[in-house]
mmCIF file of C-alpha atoms in Angstrom:
data_model
loop_
_atom_site.group_PDB
_atom_site.id
_atom_site.type_symbol
_atom_site.label_atom_id
_atom_site.label_comp_id
_atom_site.label_asym_id
_atom_site.label_seq_id
_atom_site.Cartn_x
_atom_site.Cartn_y
_atom_site.Cartn_z
ATOM 1 C CA MET A 199 -13.231 -19.808 -16.169
ATOM 2 C CA SER A 200 -11.918 -20.693 -12.697
ATOM 3 C CA THR A 201 -9.448 -23.470 -12.214
ATOM 4 C CA SER A 202 -9.776 -26.224 -9.664
ATOM 5 C CA LYS A 203 -6.889 -24.658 -7.723
ATOM 6 C CA ASN A 204 -9.051 -21.607 -6.984
ATOM 7 C CA ARG A 205 -12.023 -23.608 -5.704
ATOM 8 C CA LYS A 206 -12.517 -24.289 -2.028
ATOM 9 C CA ILE A 207 -13.049 -27.824 -0.803
ATOM 10 C CA LYS A 208 -16.745 -28.538 -0.446
ATOM 11 C CA SER A 209 -18.218 -29.586 2.873
ATOM 12 C CA SER A 210 -19.830 -33.009 3.126
ATOM 13 C CA GLN A 211 -23.240 -31.285 3.109
ATOM 14 C CA GLN A 212 -22.363 -29.404 -0.093
ATOM 15 C CA LEU A 213 -21.222 -32.664 -1.695
ATOM 16 C CA ILE A 214 -24.502 -34.330 -0.731
ATOM 17 C CA GLU A 215 -26.477 -31.432 -2.221
ATOM 18 C CA LEU A 216 -24.380 -31.598 -5.396
ATOM 19 C CA TYR A 217 -24.855 -35.368 -5.651
ATOM 20 C CA GLU A 218 -28.621 -35.072 -5.139
ATOM 21 C CA SER A 219 -28.879 -32.415 -7.868
ATOM 22 C CA LEU A 220 -27.414 -34.783 -10.490
ATOM 23 C CA ASP A 221 -29.318 -37.249 -12.619
ATOM 24 C CA GLU A 222 -28.813 -40.991 -12.040
ATOM 25 C CA PRO A 223 -26.034 -41.560 -14.610
ATOM 26 C CA HIS A 224 -23.989 -38.661 -13.212
ATOM 27 C CA GLN A 225 -24.617 -39.823 -9.634
ATOM 28 C CA ARG A 226 -23.229 -43.211 -10.693
ATOM 29 C CA SER A 227 -20.156 -41.524 -12.222
ATOM 30 C CA LEU A 228 -19.527 -39.508 -9.061
ATOM 31 C CA SER A 229 -19.964 -42.626 -6.932
ATOM 32 C CA ASP A 230 -17.604 -44.602 -9.183
ATOM 33 C CA PHE A 231 -14.986 -41.849 -8.933
ATOM 34 C CA ALA A 232 -15.279 -41.799 -5.138
ATOM 35 C CA ASP A 233 -14.797 -45.589 -5.104
ATOM 36 C CA PHE A 234 -11.772 -45.200 -7.375
ATOM 37 C CA LEU A 235 -10.177 -42.619 -5.057
ATOM 38 C CA TYR A 236 -10.882 -44.738 -1.996
ATOM 39 C CA ASP A 237 -9.470 -47.885 -3.601
ATOM 40 C CA ARG A 238 -6.369 -46.000 -4.726
ATOM 41 C CA HIS A 239 -5.601 -44.086 -1.532
ATOM 42 C CA GLY A 240 -7.698 -45.639 1.252
ATOM 43 C CA PRO A 241 -9.342 -43.651 4.016
ATOM 44 C CA ALA A 242 -7.650 -40.552 5.369
ATOM 45 C CA VAL A 243 -6.237 -41.093 8.816
ATOM 46 C CA LYS A 244 -7.259 -38.248 11.064
ATOM 47 C CA GLU A 245 -5.372 -37.506 14.224
ATOM 48 C CA ILE A 246 -7.615 -37.597 17.267
ATOM 49 C CA LEU A 247 -6.600 -34.772 19.532
ATOM 50 C CA PRO A 248 -6.632 -35.186 23.303
ATOM 51 C CA PRO A 249 -9.451 -33.530 25.264
ATOM 52 C CA GLU A 250 -8.954 -29.953 26.431
ATOM 53 C CA ASP A 251 -8.188 -29.555 30.134
ATOM 54 C CA ILE A 252 -11.186 -27.519 31.280
ATOM 55 C CA PRO A 253 -11.714 -28.003 35.009
ATOM 56 C CA ARG A 254 -15.193 -28.490 36.399
ATOM 57 C CA PRO A 255 -16.286 -25.460 38.424
ATOM 58 C CA ALA A 256 -17.426 -25.950 42.017
ATOM 59 C CA GLN A 257 -20.926 -24.764 41.130
ATOM 60 C CA GLU A 258 -22.118 -25.756 37.655
ATOM 61 C CA THR A 259 -25.481 -26.112 35.969
ATOM 62 C CA VAL A 260 -26.343 -29.026 33.707
ATOM 63 C CA VAL A 261 -26.437 -26.681 30.711
ATOM 64 C CA GLY A 262 -23.053 -25.251 31.733
ATOM 65 C CA ALA A 263 -21.671 -28.783 32.008
ATOM 66 C CA ILE A 264 -22.844 -29.634 28.504
ATOM 67 C CA LYS A 265 -21.160 -26.506 27.140
ATOM 68 C CA ARG A 266 -17.947 -27.310 29.033
ATOM 69 C CA LEU A 267 -17.939 -30.931 27.893
ATOM 70 C CA LYS A 268 -18.550 -29.927 24.263
ATOM 71 C CA LEU A 269 -15.469 -27.687 24.501
ATOM 72 C CA THR A 270 -13.461 -30.332 26.355
ATOM 73 C CA TYR A 271 -14.342 -33.083 23.867
ATOM 74 C CA HIS A 272 -14.539 -30.902 20.738
ATOM 75 C CA MET A 273 -13.565 -33.873 18.564
ATOM 76 C CA ILE A 274 -16.775 -35.775 19.372
ATOM 77 C CA GLU A 275 -19.700 -35.257 17.041
ATOM 78 C CA SER A 276 -22.495 -33.696 19.085
ATOM 79 C CA MET A 277 -25.044 -36.190 17.799
ATOM 80 C CA THR A 278 -22.979 -39.052 19.215
ATOM 81 C CA VAL A 279 -23.882 -38.069 22.771
ATOM 82 C CA PHE A 280 -26.835 -35.708 22.223
ATOM 83 C CA SER A 281 -29.641 -38.165 22.916
ATOM 84 C CA SER A 282 -28.149 -39.479 26.155
ATOM 85 C CA ALA A 283 -27.167 -36.002 27.350
ATOM 86 C CA SER A 284 -30.690 -34.731 26.607
ATOM 87 C CA SER A 285 -32.183 -37.581 28.621
ATOM 88 C CA LEU A 286 -29.930 -36.766 31.557
ATOM 89 C CA MET A 287 -30.830 -33.071 31.381
ATOM 90 C CA THR A 288 -34.536 -33.980 31.322
ATOM 91 C CA GLU A 289 -34.103 -36.209 34.371
ATOM 92 C CA HIS A 290 -32.584 -33.263 36.213
ATOM 93 C CA MET A 291 -35.069 -30.600 35.087
ATOM 94 C CA VAL A 292 -38.285 -32.611 35.125
ATOM 95 C CA LYS A 293 -37.652 -35.299 37.718
ATOM 96 C CA GLY A 294 -35.392 -33.244 39.986
ATOM 97 C CA ARG A 295 -32.419 -35.581 39.786
ATOM 98 C CA ASP A 296 -29.336 -34.242 41.607
ATOM 99 C CA VAL A 297 -27.277 -31.871 39.449
ATOM 100 C CA ASN A 298 -23.911 -33.325 40.501
ATOM 101 C CA GLU A 299 -25.043 -36.873 39.809
ATOM 102 C CA VAL A 300 -26.274 -35.875 36.339
ATOM 103 C CA ILE A 301 -23.051 -33.999 35.542
ATOM 104 C CA ASP A 302 -20.980 -36.991 36.720
ATOM 105 C CA GLU A 303 -22.879 -39.216 34.277
ATOM 106 C CA MET A 304 -22.463 -36.681 31.475
ATOM 107 C CA GLU A 305 -18.723 -36.596 32.060
ATOM 108 C CA LYS A 306 -18.636 -40.388 31.833
ATOM 109 C CA LEU A 307 -20.782 -40.282 28.692
ATOM 110 C CA PHE A 308 -18.352 -37.925 26.932
ATOM 111 C CA ALA A 309 -15.267 -39.789 28.193
ATOM 112 C CA ASP A 310 -16.704 -43.111 26.983
ATOM 113 C CA ALA A 311 -17.498 -41.625 23.553
ATOM 114 C CA TYR A 312 -13.907 -40.352 23.334
ATOM 115 C CA GLN A 313 -12.481 -43.762 24.281
ATOM 116 C CA LYS A 314 -14.697 -45.444 21.672
ATOM 117 C CA MET A 315 -13.435 -42.961 19.070
ATOM 118 C CA LEU A 316 -9.844 -43.870 19.953
ATOM 119 C CA GLN A 317 -10.576 -47.604 19.758
ATOM 120 C CA ASP A 318 -12.371 -47.237 16.415
ATOM 121 C CA SER A 319 -9.399 -45.356 14.951
ATOM 122 C CA GLU A 320 -6.937 -48.177 15.720
#
């Protein structure tokens, strides 16, 4: 029998799958225990790292900009900016919007999401 010391911490997705595999009384127990831990210790404070300093190349594609910005702002969940970034990419590819203008807006989009993350953590 393995001890809890030998087990790896489960990802949030693994915890969801575990929770969903339980019957209702056990789901309630797991939920109650999570509430107990939260009430006892509060939320974990995570340090928000500064963005990486990755300079914008002189010639860059929209796809390249998205890759660069994801590396620059690695702390931002992709889904936070995905919809807006996709819309901007579509405007460039389908409507022919200027590449530099689109990349400028993407940079602002990521920077704004980072600032919001900092404000929310205070």
